[in-house]
mmCIF file of C-alpha atoms in Angstrom:
data_model
loop_
_atom_site.group_PDB
_atom_site.id
_atom_site.type_symbol
_atom_site.label_atom_id
_atom_site.label_comp_id
_atom_site.label_asym_id
_atom_site.label_seq_id
_atom_site.Cartn_x
_atom_site.Cartn_y
_atom_site.Cartn_z
ATOM 1 C CA MET A 701 4.605 -11.468 -18.842
ATOM 2 C CA ILE A 702 3.736 -15.108 -18.883
ATOM 3 C CA PHE A 703 0.458 -14.389 -16.960
ATOM 4 C CA ARG A 704 -0.276 -11.270 -19.034
ATOM 5 C CA ALA A 705 -0.769 -13.596 -22.159
ATOM 6 C CA PHE A 706 -3.611 -15.210 -20.331
ATOM 7 C CA TRP A 707 -6.318 -13.257 -22.345
ATOM 8 C CA GLY A 708 -4.955 -14.050 -25.774
ATOM 9 C CA GLU A 709 -1.978 -15.414 -27.967
ATOM 10 C CA PRO A 710 1.469 -15.230 -26.182
ATOM 11 C CA VAL A 711 2.967 -12.034 -26.747
ATOM 12 C CA PRO A 712 6.681 -11.820 -28.035
ATOM 13 C CA GLU A 713 7.933 -11.405 -24.568
ATOM 14 C CA ALA A 714 6.226 -14.663 -23.390
ATOM 15 C CA ARG A 715 7.688 -16.619 -26.437
ATOM 16 C CA GLU A 716 11.183 -15.256 -25.575
ATOM 17 C CA LEU A 717 10.661 -16.505 -21.914
ATOM 18 C CA GLU A 718 9.908 -19.999 -23.420
ATOM 19 C CA ASN A 719 13.328 -20.001 -24.866
ATOM 20 C CA GLY A 720 14.823 -19.051 -21.667
ATOM 21 C CA HIS A 721 15.442 -15.373 -22.610
ATOM 22 C CA LEU A 722 14.263 -12.218 -21.057
ATOM 23 C CA VAL A 723 13.459 -9.127 -22.945
ATOM 24 C CA HIS A 724 14.019 -5.365 -22.162
ATOM 25 C CA HIS A 725 11.977 -2.563 -23.607
ATOM 26 C CA GLU A 726 12.903 1.087 -23.486
ATOM 27 C CA THR A 727 9.561 2.038 -22.864
ATOM 28 C CA PRO A 728 7.748 -0.758 -20.793
ATOM 29 C CA THR A 729 4.176 -1.412 -22.230
ATOM 30 C CA ASN A 730 1.367 -3.581 -21.199
ATOM 31 C CA PRO A 731 1.107 -6.473 -23.840
ATOM 32 C CA GLN A 732 -2.654 -6.596 -23.562
ATOM 33 C CA THR A 733 -3.520 -3.004 -23.761
ATOM 34 C CA GLY A 734 -0.348 -1.435 -25.358
ATOM 35 C CA GLU A 735 -0.247 1.369 -22.721
ATOM 36 C CA ALA A 736 3.022 2.447 -21.376
ATOM 37 C CA GLU A 737 3.772 1.164 -17.801
ATOM 38 C CA ASP A 738 4.513 3.374 -15.016
ATOM 39 C CA THR A 739 7.774 1.631 -13.849
ATOM 40 C CA ASP A 740 10.316 -0.610 -15.594
ATOM 41 C CA VAL A 741 9.383 -4.237 -15.511
ATOM 42 C CA GLY A 742 13.001 -5.288 -14.919
ATOM 43 C CA PHE A 743 13.796 -7.312 -18.076
ATOM 44 C CA PRO A 744 17.570 -7.326 -18.079
ATOM 45 C CA GLY A 745 18.225 -7.836 -21.755
ATOM 46 C CA PRO A 746 18.170 -10.595 -24.249
ATOM 47 C CA GLU A 747 21.526 -11.904 -23.230
ATOM 48 C CA HIS A 748 20.359 -12.842 -19.839
ATOM 49 C CA HIS A 749 18.797 -16.167 -19.164
ATOM 50 C CA ILE A 750 16.472 -17.331 -16.363
ATOM 51 C CA ALA A 751 18.349 -17.502 -13.265
ATOM 52 C CA GLU A 752 16.957 -20.772 -12.080
ATOM 53 C CA ARG A 753 18.539 -22.493 -15.137
ATOM 54 C CA ASN A 754 22.098 -21.953 -13.746
ATOM 55 C CA TRP A 755 23.474 -24.237 -11.148
ATOM 56 C CA SER A 756 24.313 -21.413 -8.734
ATOM 57 C CA MET A 757 20.565 -20.852 -8.389
ATOM 58 C CA ARG A 758 19.353 -24.278 -9.132
ATOM 59 C CA PHE A 759 21.193 -25.980 -6.293
ATOM 60 C CA PRO A 760 19.635 -23.622 -3.438
ATOM 61 C CA MET A 761 16.279 -23.605 -5.141
ATOM 62 C CA GLY A 762 16.421 -27.427 -5.294
ATOM 63 C CA MET A 763 17.375 -27.589 -1.454
ATOM 64 C CA LEU A 764 14.428 -25.180 -0.709
ATOM 65 C CA ALA A 765 12.089 -27.609 -2.561
ATOM 66 C CA PHE A 766 13.518 -30.619 -0.799
ATOM 67 C CA LEU A 767 13.109 -28.997 2.686
ATOM 68 C CA ALA A 768 9.652 -28.247 1.709
ATOM 69 C CA ILE A 769 8.815 -31.658 0.947
ATOM 70 C CA LEU A 770 10.698 -32.908 4.040
ATOM 71 C CA GLY A 771 8.719 -30.576 6.090
ATOM 72 C CA GLY A 772 5.480 -31.912 4.835
ATOM 73 C CA ILE A 773 6.712 -35.515 5.500
ATOM 74 C CA VAL A 774 7.785 -34.967 9.134
ATOM 75 C CA GLN A 775 4.543 -33.244 10.055
ATOM 76 C CA ILE A 776 1.820 -35.409 8.676
ATOM 77 C CA PRO A 777 -1.348 -35.104 10.850
ATOM 78 C CA GLY A 778 -1.912 -38.205 13.037
ATOM 79 C CA VAL A 779 1.370 -39.813 11.866
ATOM 80 C CA ASP A 780 4.165 -37.593 13.173
ATOM 81 C CA ASP A 781 4.458 -34.358 15.361
ATOM 82 C CA SER A 782 8.213 -33.696 15.107
ATOM 83 C CA ILE A 783 7.925 -30.014 14.156
ATOM 84 C CA THR A 784 5.189 -29.538 16.852
ATOM 85 C CA ARG A 785 7.497 -31.056 19.546
ATOM 86 C CA PHE A 786 10.457 -29.028 18.210
ATOM 87 C CA LEU A 787 8.482 -25.708 18.413
ATOM 88 C CA SER A 788 6.684 -26.542 21.765
ATOM 89 C CA PRO A 789 9.354 -24.667 24.026
ATOM 90 C CA THR A 790 8.696 -21.548 21.829
ATOM 91 C CA PHE A 791 5.142 -21.467 22.899
ATOM 92 C CA ALA A 792 5.636 -22.470 26.550
ATOM 93 C CA GLY A 793 3.323 -20.501 28.700
ATOM 94 C CA SER A 794 1.071 -19.352 26.039
ATOM 95 C CA ARG A 795 -2.553 -19.649 26.514
ATOM 96 C CA LEU A 796 -3.104 -20.186 22.681
ATOM 97 C CA TYR A 797 -0.695 -23.090 22.548
ATOM 98 C CA SER A 798 -3.385 -25.537 23.468
ATOM 99 C CA LEU A 799 -5.762 -24.454 20.830
ATOM 100 C CA GLU A 800 -5.073 -27.242 18.350
ATOM 101 C CA GLY A 801 -7.366 -28.590 15.817
ATOM 102 C CA SER A 802 -8.286 -32.318 15.413
ATOM 103 C CA THR A 803 -6.417 -34.675 13.117
ATOM 104 C CA SER A 804 -9.590 -35.040 11.075
ATOM 105 C CA THR A 805 -9.921 -31.472 10.524
ATOM 106 C CA ASP A 806 -6.256 -31.183 9.407
ATOM 107 C CA TRP A 807 -6.777 -34.060 6.898
ATOM 108 C CA ILE A 808 -9.880 -32.283 5.655
ATOM 109 C CA GLY A 809 -7.916 -29.130 4.963
ATOM 110 C CA LEU A 810 -5.145 -31.063 3.217
ATOM 111 C CA VAL A 811 -7.605 -32.783 0.909
ATOM 112 C CA ILE A 812 -9.349 -29.622 0.016
ATOM 113 C CA GLY A 813 -6.141 -27.888 -0.736
ATOM 114 C CA ALA A 814 -5.060 -30.690 -2.893
ATOM 115 C CA LEU A 815 -8.285 -30.942 -4.786
ATOM 116 C CA ILE A 816 -8.155 -27.033 -5.398
ATOM 117 C CA ALA A 817 -4.539 -27.458 -6.819
ATOM 118 C CA VAL A 818 -5.457 -30.474 -9.071
ATOM 119 C CA ALA A 819 -8.430 -28.538 -10.378
ATOM 120 C CA GLY A 820 -6.435 -25.398 -11.119
ATOM 121 C CA ILE A 821 -3.802 -27.392 -13.051
ATOM 122 C CA SER A 822 -6.498 -29.286 -14.906
ATOM 123 C CA ILE A 823 -8.317 -26.054 -15.837
ATOM 124 C CA ALA A 824 -5.139 -24.478 -16.987
ATOM 125 C CA TYR A 825 -4.190 -27.620 -19.122
ATOM 126 C CA LEU A 826 -7.654 -27.687 -20.683
ATOM 127 C CA VAL A 827 -7.718 -23.922 -21.523
ATOM 128 C CA TRP A 828 -4.147 -23.540 -22.909
ATOM 129 C CA VAL A 829 -3.007 -27.127 -24.082
ATOM 130 C CA ALA A 830 -6.227 -29.180 -24.772
ATOM 131 C CA LYS A 831 -8.478 -26.332 -26.212
ATOM 132 C CA PRO A 832 -6.404 -23.294 -27.128
ATOM 133 C CA GLY A 833 -8.592 -20.249 -27.698
ATOM 134 C CA THR A 834 -10.797 -21.098 -24.909
ATOM 135 C CA SER A 835 -9.783 -17.988 -22.975
ATOM 136 C CA MET A 836 -10.691 -15.695 -25.730
ATOM 137 C CA ALA A 837 -14.199 -17.282 -26.008
ATOM 138 C CA LEU A 838 -14.762 -17.010 -22.358
ATOM 139 C CA GLN A 839 -13.745 -13.377 -22.380
ATOM 140 C CA ALA A 840 -16.098 -12.754 -25.079
ATOM 141 C CA ARG A 841 -19.048 -14.558 -23.410
ATOM 142 C CA LEU A 842 -18.284 -13.211 -19.866
ATOM 143 C CA GLY A 843 -17.303 -9.734 -20.963
ATOM 144 C CA ARG A 844 -18.592 -8.021 -17.670
ATOM 145 C CA LEU A 845 -17.073 -10.763 -15.479
ATOM 146 C CA HIS A 846 -13.736 -10.343 -17.340
ATOM 147 C CA THR A 847 -13.999 -6.489 -16.864
ATOM 148 C CA PHE A 848 -14.715 -6.837 -13.150
ATOM 149 C CA LEU A 849 -11.792 -9.159 -12.550
ATOM 150 C CA PHE A 850 -9.421 -7.249 -14.723
ATOM 151 C CA ASN A 851 -10.054 -4.177 -12.735
ATOM 152 C CA LYS A 852 -9.263 -6.079 -9.553
ATOM 153 C CA TRP A 853 -12.840 -6.166 -8.289
ATOM 154 C CA TYR A 854 -12.526 -2.240 -8.523
ATOM 155 C CA PHE A 855 -10.814 -2.350 -5.246
ATOM 156 C CA ASP A 856 -8.550 0.479 -6.135
ATOM 157 C CA GLU A 857 -11.482 2.683 -6.997
ATOM 158 C CA LEU A 858 -13.180 1.619 -3.754
ATOM 159 C CA ILE A 859 -10.246 2.545 -1.716
ATOM 160 C CA ASP A 860 -10.007 5.783 -3.653
ATOM 161 C CA LEU A 861 -13.742 6.606 -2.857
ATOM 162 C CA LEU A 862 -13.604 5.510 0.819
ATOM 163 C CA VAL A 863 -10.187 6.569 1.821
ATOM 164 C CA VAL A 864 -8.204 8.536 -0.562
ATOM 165 C CA ARG A 865 -10.757 11.245 -1.256
ATOM 166 C CA PRO A 866 -11.998 11.870 2.289
ATOM 167 C CA VAL A 867 -8.492 12.177 3.539
ATOM 168 C CA GLN A 868 -7.678 14.583 0.622
ATOM 169 C CA TRP A 869 -10.748 16.621 1.552
ATOM 170 C CA LEU A 870 -9.939 16.640 5.189
ATOM 171 C CA GLY A 871 -6.334 17.904 4.273
ATOM 172 C CA ARG A 872 -7.665 20.715 2.094
ATOM 173 C CA PHE A 873 -10.201 21.555 4.824
ATOM 174 C CA ALA A 874 -7.525 21.709 7.427
ATOM 175 C CA GLY A 875 -5.236 23.660 5.226
ATOM 176 C CA SER A 876 -7.694 26.321 3.982
ATOM 177 C CA VAL A 877 -9.957 26.604 7.077
ATOM 178 C CA LEU A 878 -8.198 25.629 10.175
ATOM 179 C CA GLU A 879 -4.636 26.494 9.225
ATOM 180 C CA ARG A 880 -5.323 29.674 7.355
ATOM 181 C CA GLY A 881 -8.525 30.800 8.854
ATOM 182 C CA VAL A 882 -8.509 29.713 12.502
ATOM 183 C CA VAL A 883 -4.703 29.353 13.176
ATOM 184 C CA GLY A 884 -3.484 31.972 10.730
ATOM 185 C CA GLY A 885 -6.267 34.579 10.772
ATOM 186 C CA GLY A 886 -7.494 34.068 14.507
ATOM 187 C CA ILE A 887 -4.724 32.785 16.870
ATOM 188 C CA THR A 888 -1.564 34.081 15.089
ATOM 189 C CA GLY A 889 -3.111 36.905 13.067
ATOM 190 C CA GLY A 890 -5.023 38.076 16.104
ATOM 191 C CA THR A 891 -2.165 38.091 18.351
ATOM 192 C CA VAL A 892 -0.114 40.025 15.629
ATOM 193 C CA GLY A 893 -2.897 42.470 15.199
ATOM 194 C CA VAL A 894 -3.212 43.201 18.807
ATOM 195 C CA VAL A 895 0.609 43.957 19.162
ATOM 196 C CA ARG A 896 0.657 46.052 16.028
ATOM 197 C CA ALA A 897 -2.376 48.131 17.429
ATOM 198 C CA ALA A 898 -0.657 48.520 20.774
ATOM 199 C CA SER A 899 2.529 49.498 19.248
ATOM 200 C CA ALA A 900 0.931 52.015 16.868
ATOM 201 C CA ALA A 901 -0.686 53.677 19.952
ATOM 202 C CA VAL A 902 2.550 53.968 21.859
ATOM 203 C CA ARG A 903 4.094 55.490 18.691
ATOM 204 C CA ARG A 904 1.449 58.147 18.517
ATOM 205 C CA ALA A 905 2.101 58.845 22.265
ATOM 206 C CA GLN A 906 5.788 59.290 21.781
ATOM 207 C CA THR A 907 5.805 62.731 20.313
ATOM 208 C CA GLY A 908 9.221 63.774 21.545
ATOM 209 C CA PHE A 909 7.765 67.045 23.158
ATOM 210 C CA LEU A 910 8.751 67.450 26.864
ATOM 211 C CA ARG A 911 5.416 69.244 27.771
ATOM 212 C CA TYR A 912 3.349 66.394 26.581
ATOM 213 C CA TYR A 913 5.439 64.007 28.869
ATOM 214 C CA ALA A 914 5.047 66.559 31.805
ATOM 215 C CA ALA A 915 1.200 66.568 31.178
ATOM 216 C CA VAL A 916 0.991 62.916 31.083
ATOM 217 C CA VAL A 917 2.892 62.736 34.394
ATOM 218 C CA ILE A 918 0.623 65.261 36.002
ATOM 219 C CA VAL A 919 -2.548 63.728 34.829
ATOM 220 C CA GLY A 920 -1.396 60.437 36.238
ATOM 221 C CA LEU A 921 -0.487 61.861 39.595
ATOM 222 C CA SER A 922 -3.812 63.712 39.774
ATOM 223 C CA ALA A 923 -5.771 60.423 38.963
ATOM 224 C CA MET A 924 -3.748 58.630 41.901
ATOM 225 C CA ALA A 925 -4.552 61.412 44.227
ATOM 226 C CA LEU A 926 -8.283 61.523 43.482
ATOM 227 C CA TYR A 927 -8.261 57.664 43.733
ATOM 228 C CA PHE A 928 -6.999 57.838 47.274
ATOM 229 C CA LEU A 929 -9.141 60.624 48.221
ATOM 230 C CA VAL A 930 -12.266 58.807 47.195
ATOM 231 C CA SER A 931 -11.007 55.637 48.825
ATOM 232 C CA ALA A 932 -10.492 57.628 52.169
ATOM 233 C CA THR A 933 -13.976 59.139 52.263
#
């Protein structure tokens, strides 16, 4: 909810978060558009506070932060390689283990990352603290860019066009043409039709009259005798 207030004044939910309270809505809505959300945003209620303000969560979160800082200190490029030496047995025998960058490259990456972080913090301070209302002015001036970024670069629409719709078309084609036409109508249906036609012919031959059966036997014997006579000559 804090990030959803980026494009305008803080919504009531964001103000409640500033006081350490979370808000629950029976019908979750998007604070920017007012549209109902598809799923619950998970606010437990006004009596619940932010978990990190309790010691049961503050202590383990603090330990994680301390270990993150410690990990950065003990693995300074060109100064210490404790973590690399600790993990080296894990990569023993790997042909990729020796592909290490130079110390200067590591420091360049650290400096660039630090500058990006400082720039992001500075821009956020300028927009939201030093000059409030800047975000609304930028939105009005860069409307198309805002729409493009708000729609997540239209990535969902691109996936829908290139992946979802072709797969759906292929599924409909397989269901209507292959399954119903080829499999159901040709393979399965053709076999069933042949069996039904043969059974219908047999049923017609089975009249129940003895003279018909005797005539069939005589005709068959006559055909066999004619075959052997022709073969002998």
